[in-house]
Amino acid sequence: MKIVIVPICAALLALTPEPLVALEISQIDANFRVAKVGSLAVHYFDALKQPFEVTGFPWRTENGPLCRLPAALTEKEVNKGVLSLAWHTSGGTVRFKTDSPYLTIRADYRSFSDMDHMPRSGSAGFDLYSTGKDGGELYLTTIRPTPQNRNKTLEQRFSFQRDGKMHSYTLYLPLYSGVKNLEIGVKPGSRILPPDPQKIRRPILFYGSSITQGGCVSRPANNYTTMLCRAVDAPQINLGFSGSAKGEIALAKAIGSLDLAAFVMDYDYNAPSAAHLEKTHEPFFKAVRAAKPDLPIILLSKCSWISPERRDIIRKTYENARRAGDRKVWFIDGAELFGEPGQNMCTVDHCHPNDLGFYMMYRRVLPVLKEALSVSQ
């Protein structure tokens, strides 16, 4: 009897109904596909997933959309403006480390704002910062979209070149637009790592008007709220809702559910009248305070179109709290926020701050915020 020896691999192939197909890794994992941005070869990674760290969306579930409010809130609790503006990414960041000598961005907008009194670089742009030699954050560049990006994917290179060593980065998201998809491109073979922890682990939350949201600053990172959080190295939650922050108690309860380092309450501008402000301001404060007895809270009155009547309503909330024994509440008179330059130089329309106005606000609030944070330690 003649014995025939068949190689195992050949035998397996003979038993396989369809021929085996060898797949490239790029066909299995899209992250390994090489793309071209100009002359650069890049690998794209989903910036809304680990190892990237997304901050500014406290109720976001893992891999969920970028929304600044709990999904459960409806028009029964808050107004339509709040529910719509919650999809703007004001205060949001993406933090990471990489040794790639260059970076690119690819993004799709959920919504796109293009206004006549605010630069598009602020309403829909992205700011990139890195760690400087002194340990603070160093501004690198801004991604400025075009009107066509409203319905077309934004894809650009960040205009800098690095040495190929590991560096930390913070990408600040648009103030008045929504982001649906976001990818970061790196040189093929580069590493991407989680960011280092921030000095203050718990976020600082800001609730207020269009000014809180960032109107009308020229870049996302120049919002006064963002400058403050960068100065103390803390995450930010920005609940600024243009024209729509009306002191609704549901938002106070939502804020009270979070573990925060400090809370800045600044919705004077959006209260439709002094009577509305008086009716809602102290109850809003008390709802947050009831949930968080030890939370440092800073109360602001509006920075332009100064109203002594409205300012005194906010001051009364502060004074009543102090008389009741609350030692973790502060009040800042909005008339002091712009300092010597004043409203004539600090706004674009007698209302919304320009970059100088936001910087002056930051300078005035920073020492109070530092004091509040030191008390909470």
PDB file of N, CA, C and O in Angstrom, residues 87-149:
ATOM      1  N   TRP A  87     -25.594  71.456  23.042  1.00  0.00           N
ATOM      2  CA  TRP A  87     -24.812  70.711  22.056  1.00  0.00           C
ATOM      3  C   TRP A  87     -23.615  71.507  21.552  1.00  0.00           C
ATOM      4  O   TRP A  87     -22.791  70.975  20.797  1.00  0.00           O
ATOM      5  N   HIS A  88     -23.510  72.783  21.924  1.00  0.00           N
ATOM      6  CA  HIS A  88     -22.278  73.531  21.651  1.00  0.00           C
ATOM      7  C   HIS A  88     -21.212  73.048  22.627  1.00  0.00           C
ATOM      8  O   HIS A  88     -21.511  72.718  23.780  1.00  0.00           O
ATOM      9  N   THR A  89     -19.965  73.058  22.196  1.00  0.00           N
ATOM     10  CA  THR A  89     -18.910  72.406  22.987  1.00  0.00           C
ATOM     11  C   THR A  89     -18.093  73.364  23.839  1.00  0.00           C
ATOM     12  O   THR A  89     -16.945  73.084  24.188  1.00  0.00           O
ATOM     13  N   SER A  90     -18.661  74.515  24.212  1.00  0.00           N
ATOM     14  CA  SER A  90     -17.948  75.497  25.021  1.00  0.00           C
ATOM     15  C   SER A  90     -17.394  74.864  26.298  1.00  0.00           C
ATOM     16  O   SER A  90     -18.102  74.169  27.021  1.00  0.00           O
ATOM     17  N   GLY A  91     -16.112  75.117  26.571  1.00  0.00           N
ATOM     18  CA  GLY A  91     -15.470  74.597  27.770  1.00  0.00           C
ATOM     19  C   GLY A  91     -14.918  73.197  27.615  1.00  0.00           C
ATOM     20  O   GLY A  91     -14.215  72.704  28.503  1.00  0.00           O
ATOM     21  N   GLY A  92     -15.231  72.538  26.497  1.00  0.00           N
ATOM     22  CA  GLY A  92     -14.764  71.173  26.292  1.00  0.00           C
ATOM     23  C   GLY A  92     -13.302  71.126  25.865  1.00  0.00           C
ATOM     24  O   GLY A  92     -12.819  72.013  25.156  1.00  0.00           O
ATOM     25  N   THR A  93     -12.599  70.105  26.305  1.00  0.00           N
ATOM     26  CA  THR A  93     -11.210  69.902  25.899  1.00  0.00           C
ATOM     27  C   THR A  93     -10.967  68.433  25.585  1.00  0.00           C
ATOM     28  O   THR A  93     -11.688  67.551  26.042  1.00  0.00           O
ATOM     29  N   VAL A  94      -9.912  68.210  24.800  1.00  0.00           N
ATOM     30  CA  VAL A  94      -9.354  66.871  24.595  1.00  0.00           C
ATOM     31  C   VAL A  94      -7.889  66.952  25.000  1.00  0.00           C
ATOM     32  O   VAL A  94      -7.126  67.758  24.458  1.00  0.00           O
ATOM     33  N   ARG A  95      -7.485  66.122  25.970  1.00  0.00           N
ATOM     34  CA  ARG A  95      -6.122  66.142  26.503  1.00  0.00           C
ATOM     35  C   ARG A  95      -5.435  64.814  26.194  1.00  0.00           C
ATOM     36  O   ARG A  95      -6.051  63.748  26.275  1.00  0.00           O
ATOM     37  N   PHE A  96      -4.132  64.892  25.869  1.00  0.00           N
ATOM     38  CA  PHE A  96      -3.397  63.675  25.522  1.00  0.00           C
ATOM     39  C   PHE A  96      -1.906  63.983  25.472  1.00  0.00           C
ATOM     40  O   PHE A  96      -1.486  65.145  25.542  1.00  0.00           O
ATOM     41  N   LYS A  97      -1.104  62.930  25.333  1.00  0.00           N
ATOM     42  CA  LYS A  97       0.340  63.057  25.145  1.00  0.00           C
ATOM     43  C   LYS A  97       0.732  62.269  23.898  1.00  0.00           C
ATOM     44  O   LYS A  97       0.160  61.202  23.634  1.00  0.00           O
ATOM     45  N   THR A  98       1.678  62.777  23.156  1.00  0.00           N
ATOM     46  CA  THR A  98       2.173  62.052  21.990  1.00  0.00           C
ATOM     47  C   THR A  98       3.594  62.483  21.669  1.00  0.00           C
ATOM     48  O   THR A  98       3.997  63.602  22.013  1.00  0.00           O
ATOM     49  N   ASP A  99       4.336  61.597  20.992  1.00  0.00           N
ATOM     50  CA  ASP A  99       5.683  61.942  20.531  1.00  0.00           C
ATOM     51  C   ASP A  99       5.698  62.251  19.038  1.00  0.00           C
ATOM     52  O   ASP A  99       6.771  62.356  18.430  1.00  0.00           O
ATOM     53  N   SER A 100       4.512  62.412  18.456  1.00  0.00           N
ATOM     54  CA  SER A 100       4.455  62.759  17.033  1.00  0.00           C
ATOM     55  C   SER A 100       5.020  64.158  16.810  1.00  0.00           C
ATOM     56  O   SER A 100       4.684  65.088  17.547  1.00  0.00           O
ATOM     57  N   PRO A 101       5.870  64.347  15.800  1.00  0.00           N
ATOM     58  CA  PRO A 101       6.423  65.685  15.535  1.00  0.00           C
ATOM     59  C   PRO A 101       5.412  66.632  14.898  1.00  0.00           C
ATOM     60  O   PRO A 101       5.651  67.832  14.818  1.00  0.00           O
ATOM     61  N   TYR A 102       4.282  66.100  14.439  1.00  0.00           N
ATOM     62  CA  TYR A 102       3.234  66.953  13.877  1.00  0.00           C
ATOM     63  C   TYR A 102       1.877  66.325  14.173  1.00  0.00           C
ATOM     64  O   TYR A 102       1.759  65.131  14.487  1.00  0.00           O
ATOM     65  N   LEU A 103       0.839  67.160  14.107  1.00  0.00           N
ATOM     66  CA  LEU A 103      -0.528  66.712  14.374  1.00  0.00           C
ATOM     67  C   LEU A 103      -1.460  67.270  13.307  1.00  0.00           C
ATOM     68  O   LEU A 103      -1.232  68.357  12.766  1.00  0.00           O
ATOM     69  N   THR A 104      -2.522  66.533  13.033  1.00  0.00           N
ATOM     70  CA  THR A 104      -3.583  67.028  12.156  1.00  0.00           C
ATOM     71  C   THR A 104      -4.920  66.801  12.848  1.00  0.00           C
ATOM     72  O   THR A 104      -5.019  66.078  13.847  1.00  0.00           O
ATOM     73  N   ILE A 105      -5.943  67.426  12.319  1.00  0.00           N
ATOM     74  CA  ILE A 105      -7.294  67.293  12.883  1.00  0.00           C
ATOM     75  C   ILE A 105      -8.262  66.976  11.755  1.00  0.00           C
ATOM     76  O   ILE A 105      -8.111  67.454  10.620  1.00  0.00           O
ATOM     77  N   ARG A 106      -9.246  66.143  12.072  1.00  0.00           N
ATOM     78  CA  ARG A 106     -10.344  65.862  11.145  1.00  0.00           C
ATOM     79  C   ARG A 106     -11.626  65.887  11.974  1.00  0.00           C
ATOM     80  O   ARG A 106     -11.737  65.163  12.975  1.00  0.00           O
ATOM     81  N   ALA A 107     -12.574  66.738  11.591  1.00  0.00           N
ATOM     82  CA  ALA A 107     -13.764  66.930  12.420  1.00  0.00           C
ATOM     83  C   ALA A 107     -14.991  67.171  11.557  1.00  0.00           C
ATOM     84  O   ALA A 107     -14.910  67.749  10.462  1.00  0.00           O
ATOM     85  N   ASP A 108     -16.124  66.732  12.081  1.00  0.00           N
ATOM     86  CA  ASP A 108     -17.428  67.026  11.485  1.00  0.00           C
ATOM     87  C   ASP A 108     -18.254  67.788  12.509  1.00  0.00           C
ATOM     88  O   ASP A 108     -18.312  67.404  13.687  1.00  0.00           O
ATOM     89  N   TYR A 109     -18.902  68.846  12.060  1.00  0.00           N
ATOM     90  CA  TYR A 109     -19.703  69.669  12.950  1.00  0.00           C
ATOM     91  C   TYR A 109     -21.127  69.140  13.054  1.00  0.00           C
ATOM     92  O   TYR A 109     -21.728  68.722  12.068  1.00  0.00           O
ATOM     93  N   ARG A 110     -21.656  69.195  14.260  1.00  0.00           N
ATOM     94  CA  ARG A 110     -23.078  68.935  14.488  1.00  0.00           C
ATOM     95  C   ARG A 110     -23.875  70.197  14.192  1.00  0.00           C
ATOM     96  O   ARG A 110     -24.997  70.152  13.681  1.00  0.00           O
ATOM     97  N   SER A 111     -23.303  71.335  14.553  1.00  0.00           N
ATOM     98  CA  SER A 111     -23.872  72.646  14.247  1.00  0.00           C
ATOM     99  C   SER A 111     -22.711  73.601  14.039  1.00  0.00           C
ATOM    100  O   SER A 111     -21.602  73.345  14.506  1.00  0.00           O
ATOM    101  N   PHE A 112     -22.951  74.697  13.337  1.00  0.00           N
ATOM    102  CA  PHE A 112     -21.868  75.601  12.942  1.00  0.00           C
ATOM    103  C   PHE A 112     -22.362  77.034  13.043  1.00  0.00           C
ATOM    104  O   PHE A 112     -23.325  77.411  12.397  1.00  0.00           O
ATOM    105  N   SER A 113     -21.707  77.828  13.901  1.00  0.00           N
ATOM    106  CA  SER A 113     -22.115  79.224  14.088  1.00  0.00           C
ATOM    107  C   SER A 113     -21.148  80.162  13.379  1.00  0.00           C
ATOM    108  O   SER A 113     -19.930  80.028  13.505  1.00  0.00           O
ATOM    109  N   ASP A 114     -21.703  81.097  12.639  1.00  0.00           N
ATOM    110  CA  ASP A 114     -20.908  82.072  11.900  1.00  0.00           C
ATOM    111  C   ASP A 114     -21.606  83.423  12.051  1.00  0.00           C
ATOM    112  O   ASP A 114     -22.617  83.676  11.406  1.00  0.00           O
ATOM    113  N   MET A 115     -21.079  84.273  12.941  1.00  0.00           N
ATOM    114  CA  MET A 115     -21.779  85.501  13.323  1.00  0.00           C
ATOM    115  C   MET A 115     -21.022  86.735  12.869  1.00  0.00           C
ATOM    116  O   MET A 115     -19.832  86.675  12.567  1.00  0.00           O
ATOM    117  N   ASP A 116     -21.717  87.884  12.833  1.00  0.00           N
ATOM    118  CA  ASP A 116     -21.080  89.099  12.329  1.00  0.00           C
ATOM    119  C   ASP A 116     -20.295  89.859  13.389  1.00  0.00           C
ATOM    120  O   ASP A 116     -19.598  90.825  13.079  1.00  0.00           O
ATOM    121  N   HIS A 117     -20.422  89.450  14.674  1.00  0.00           N
ATOM    122  CA  HIS A 117     -19.722  90.190  15.721  1.00  0.00           C
ATOM    123  C   HIS A 117     -18.751  89.310  16.511  1.00  0.00           C
ATOM    124  O   HIS A 117     -18.202  89.753  17.518  1.00  0.00           O
ATOM    125  N   MET A 118     -18.549  88.080  16.059  1.00  0.00           N
ATOM    126  CA  MET A 118     -17.635  87.162  16.733  1.00  0.00           C
ATOM    127  C   MET A 118     -16.803  86.433  15.689  1.00  0.00           C
ATOM    128  O   MET A 118     -17.356  85.888  14.718  1.00  0.00           O
ATOM    129  N   PRO A 119     -15.489  86.398  15.843  1.00  0.00           N
ATOM    130  CA  PRO A 119     -14.649  85.690  14.858  1.00  0.00           C
ATOM    131  C   PRO A 119     -15.017  84.214  14.767  1.00  0.00           C
ATOM    132  O   PRO A 119     -15.329  83.576  15.781  1.00  0.00           O
ATOM    133  N   ARG A 120     -14.977  83.674  13.556  1.00  0.00           N
ATOM    134  CA  ARG A 120     -15.253  82.260  13.347  1.00  0.00           C
ATOM    135  C   ARG A 120     -14.235  81.387  14.069  1.00  0.00           C
ATOM    136  O   ARG A 120     -14.527  80.261  14.471  1.00  0.00           O
ATOM    137  N   SER A 121     -13.025  81.909  14.245  1.00  0.00           N
ATOM    138  CA  SER A 121     -12.000  81.159  14.971  1.00  0.00           C
ATOM    139  C   SER A 121     -12.419  80.906  16.413  1.00  0.00           C
ATOM    140  O   SER A 121     -11.976  79.934  17.038  1.00  0.00           O
ATOM    141  N   GLY A 122     -13.292  81.762  16.960  1.00  0.00           N
ATOM    142  CA  GLY A 122     -13.804  81.561  18.311  1.00  0.00           C
ATOM    143  C   GLY A 122     -15.082  80.738  18.330  1.00  0.00           C
ATOM    144  O   GLY A 122     -15.240  79.839  19.147  1.00  0.00           O
ATOM    145  N   SER A 123     -15.994  81.032  17.417  1.00  0.00           N
ATOM    146  CA  SER A 123     -17.288  80.344  17.433  1.00  0.00           C
ATOM    147  C   SER A 123     -17.181  78.906  16.956  1.00  0.00           C
ATOM    148  O   SER A 123     -17.920  78.034  17.433  1.00  0.00           O
ATOM    149  N   ALA A 124     -16.258  78.627  16.018  1.00  0.00           N
ATOM    150  CA  ALA A 124     -16.185  77.282  15.430  1.00  0.00           C
ATOM    151  C   ALA A 124     -14.757  76.733  15.351  1.00  0.00           C
ATOM    152  O   ALA A 124     -14.559  75.644  14.825  1.00  0.00           O
ATOM    153  N   GLY A 125     -13.776  77.476  15.869  1.00  0.00           N
ATOM    154  CA  GLY A 125     -12.391  77.043  15.764  1.00  0.00           C
ATOM    155  C   GLY A 125     -11.927  76.172  16.921  1.00  0.00           C
ATOM    156  O   GLY A 125     -12.643  75.968  17.900  1.00  0.00           O
ATOM    157  N   PHE A 126     -10.711  75.656  16.780  1.00  0.00           N
ATOM    158  CA  PHE A 126     -10.074  74.817  17.790  1.00  0.00           C
ATOM    159  C   PHE A 126      -8.729  75.435  18.163  1.00  0.00           C
ATOM    160  O   PHE A 126      -7.959  75.832  17.283  1.00  0.00           O
ATOM    161  N   ASP A 127      -8.437  75.502  19.456  1.00  0.00           N
ATOM    162  CA  ASP A 127      -7.139  75.988  19.943  1.00  0.00           C
ATOM    163  C   ASP A 127      -6.302  74.818  20.437  1.00  0.00           C
ATOM    164  O   ASP A 127      -6.821  73.943  21.153  1.00  0.00           O
ATOM    165  N   LEU A 128      -5.012  74.821  20.101  1.00  0.00           N
ATOM    166  CA  LEU A 128      -4.106  73.780  20.587  1.00  0.00           C
ATOM    167  C   LEU A 128      -3.045  74.405  21.478  1.00  0.00           C
ATOM    168  O   LEU A 128      -2.372  75.361  21.092  1.00  0.00           O
ATOM    169  N   TYR A 129      -2.914  73.857  22.680  1.00  0.00           N
ATOM    170  CA  TYR A 129      -1.907  74.275  23.648  1.00  0.00           C
ATOM    171  C   TYR A 129      -1.036  73.077  24.007  1.00  0.00           C
ATOM    172  O   TYR A 129      -1.438  71.921  23.847  1.00  0.00           O
ATOM    173  N   SER A 130       0.163  73.382  24.504  1.00  0.00           N
ATOM    174  CA  SER A 130       1.065  72.345  24.984  1.00  0.00           C
ATOM    175  C   SER A 130       1.709  72.807  26.279  1.00  0.00           C
ATOM    176  O   SER A 130       1.553  73.966  26.683  1.00  0.00           O
ATOM    177  N   THR A 131       2.433  71.927  26.939  1.00  0.00           N
ATOM    178  CA  THR A 131       3.117  72.292  28.175  1.00  0.00           C
ATOM    179  C   THR A 131       4.373  73.085  27.850  1.00  0.00           C
ATOM    180  O   THR A 131       5.212  72.640  27.063  1.00  0.00           O
ATOM    181  N   GLY A 132       4.502  74.273  28.441  1.00  0.00           N
ATOM    182  CA  GLY A 132       5.662  75.121  28.213  1.00  0.00           C
ATOM    183  C   GLY A 132       6.818  74.769  29.140  1.00  0.00           C
ATOM    184  O   GLY A 132       6.707  73.909  30.016  1.00  0.00           O
ATOM    185  N   LYS A 133       7.935  75.461  28.977  1.00  0.00           N
ATOM    186  CA  LYS A 133       9.126  75.196  29.781  1.00  0.00           C
ATOM    187  C   LYS A 133       8.893  75.471  31.261  1.00  0.00           C
ATOM    188  O   LYS A 133       9.514  74.858  32.119  1.00  0.00           O
ATOM    189  N   ASP A 134       7.990  76.415  31.569  1.00  0.00           N
ATOM    190  CA  ASP A 134       7.724  76.746  32.969  1.00  0.00           C
ATOM    191  C   ASP A 134       6.655  75.856  33.586  1.00  0.00           C
ATOM    192  O   ASP A 134       6.256  76.051  34.733  1.00  0.00           O
ATOM    193  N   GLY A 135       6.199  74.879  32.831  1.00  0.00           N
ATOM    194  CA  GLY A 135       5.161  73.981  33.333  1.00  0.00           C
ATOM    195  C   GLY A 135       3.758  74.424  33.000  1.00  0.00           C
ATOM    196  O   GLY A 135       2.818  73.634  33.082  1.00  0.00           O
ATOM    197  N   GLY A 136       3.583  75.701  32.631  1.00  0.00           N
ATOM    198  CA  GLY A 136       2.266  76.187  32.245  1.00  0.00           C
ATOM    199  C   GLY A 136       1.953  75.816  30.806  1.00  0.00           C
ATOM    200  O   GLY A 136       2.783  75.247  30.091  1.00  0.00           O
ATOM    201  N   GLU A 137       0.738  76.168  30.370  1.00  0.00           N
ATOM    202  CA  GLU A 137       0.340  75.831  29.010  1.00  0.00           C
ATOM    203  C   GLU A 137       0.817  76.885  28.019  1.00  0.00           C
ATOM    204  O   GLU A 137       0.734  78.088  28.278  1.00  0.00           O
ATOM    205  N   LEU A 138       1.316  76.413  26.883  1.00  0.00           N
ATOM    206  CA  LEU A 138       1.869  77.261  25.833  1.00  0.00           C
ATOM    207  C   LEU A 138       0.958  77.214  24.613  1.00  0.00           C
ATOM    208  O   LEU A 138       0.654  76.127  24.095  1.00  0.00           O
ATOM    209  N   TYR A 139       0.520  78.375  24.143  1.00  0.00           N
ATOM    210  CA  TYR A 139      -0.329  78.434  22.945  1.00  0.00           C
ATOM    211  C   TYR A 139       0.484  78.061  21.711  1.00  0.00           C
ATOM    212  O   TYR A 139       1.552  78.616  21.456  1.00  0.00           O
ATOM    213  N   LEU A 140      -0.041  77.108  20.923  1.00  0.00           N
ATOM    214  CA  LEU A 140       0.642  76.686  19.708  1.00  0.00           C
ATOM    215  C   LEU A 140      -0.013  77.237  18.448  1.00  0.00           C
ATOM    216  O   LEU A 140       0.631  77.884  17.636  1.00  0.00           O
ATOM    217  N   THR A 141      -1.321  76.998  18.287  1.00  0.00           N
ATOM    218  CA  THR A 141      -1.949  77.374  17.030  1.00  0.00           C
ATOM    219  C   THR A 141      -3.468  77.260  17.142  1.00  0.00           C
ATOM    220  O   THR A 141      -3.988  76.654  18.076  1.00  0.00           O
ATOM    221  N   THR A 142      -4.166  77.833  16.180  1.00  0.00           N
ATOM    222  CA  THR A 142      -5.628  77.762  16.103  1.00  0.00           C
ATOM    223  C   THR A 142      -6.041  77.182  14.758  1.00  0.00           C
ATOM    224  O   THR A 142      -5.493  77.573  13.713  1.00  0.00           O
ATOM    225  N   ILE A 143      -6.976  76.275  14.783  1.00  0.00           N
ATOM    226  CA  ILE A 143      -7.584  75.771  13.548  1.00  0.00           C
ATOM    227  C   ILE A 143      -8.784  76.650  13.228  1.00  0.00           C
ATOM    228  O   ILE A 143      -9.714  76.774  14.030  1.00  0.00           O
ATOM    229  N   ARG A 144      -8.748  77.287  12.063  1.00  0.00           N
ATOM    230  CA  ARG A 144      -9.809  78.216  11.657  1.00  0.00           C
ATOM    231  C   ARG A 144     -10.590  77.614  10.490  1.00  0.00           C
ATOM    232  O   ARG A 144     -10.062  77.508   9.376  1.00  0.00           O
ATOM    233  N   PRO A 145     -11.838  77.244  10.708  1.00  0.00           N
ATOM    234  CA  PRO A 145     -12.639  76.660   9.632  1.00  0.00           C
ATOM    235  C   PRO A 145     -13.098  77.720   8.636  1.00  0.00           C
ATOM    236  O   PRO A 145     -12.995  78.919   8.888  1.00  0.00           O
ATOM    237  N   THR A 146     -13.601  77.265   7.515  1.00  0.00           N
ATOM    238  CA  THR A 146     -14.211  78.140   6.517  1.00  0.00           C
ATOM    239  C   THR A 146     -15.718  77.913   6.536  1.00  0.00           C
ATOM    240  O   THR A 146     -16.197  76.914   7.099  1.00  0.00           O
ATOM    241  N   PRO A 147     -16.499  78.812   5.934  1.00  0.00           N
ATOM    242  CA  PRO A 147     -17.954  78.592   5.903  1.00  0.00           C
ATOM    243  C   PRO A 147     -18.338  77.256   5.264  1.00  0.00           C
ATOM    244  O   PRO A 147     -19.364  76.672   5.617  1.00  0.00           O
ATOM    245  N   GLN A 148     -17.514  76.759   4.348  1.00  0.00           N
ATOM    246  CA  GLN A 148     -17.812  75.488   3.688  1.00  0.00           C
ATOM    247  C   GLN A 148     -17.786  74.315   4.657  1.00  0.00           C
ATOM    248  O   GLN A 148     -18.404  73.278   4.410  1.00  0.00           O
ATOM    249  N   ASN A 149     -17.062  74.469   5.773  1.00  0.00           N
ATOM    250  CA  ASN A 149     -16.974  73.379   6.745  1.00  0.00           C
ATOM    251  C   ASN A 149     -18.281  73.154   7.496  1.00  0.00           C
ATOM    252  O   ASN A 149     -18.402  72.181   8.245  1.00  0.00           O
TER     253      ASN A 149
END
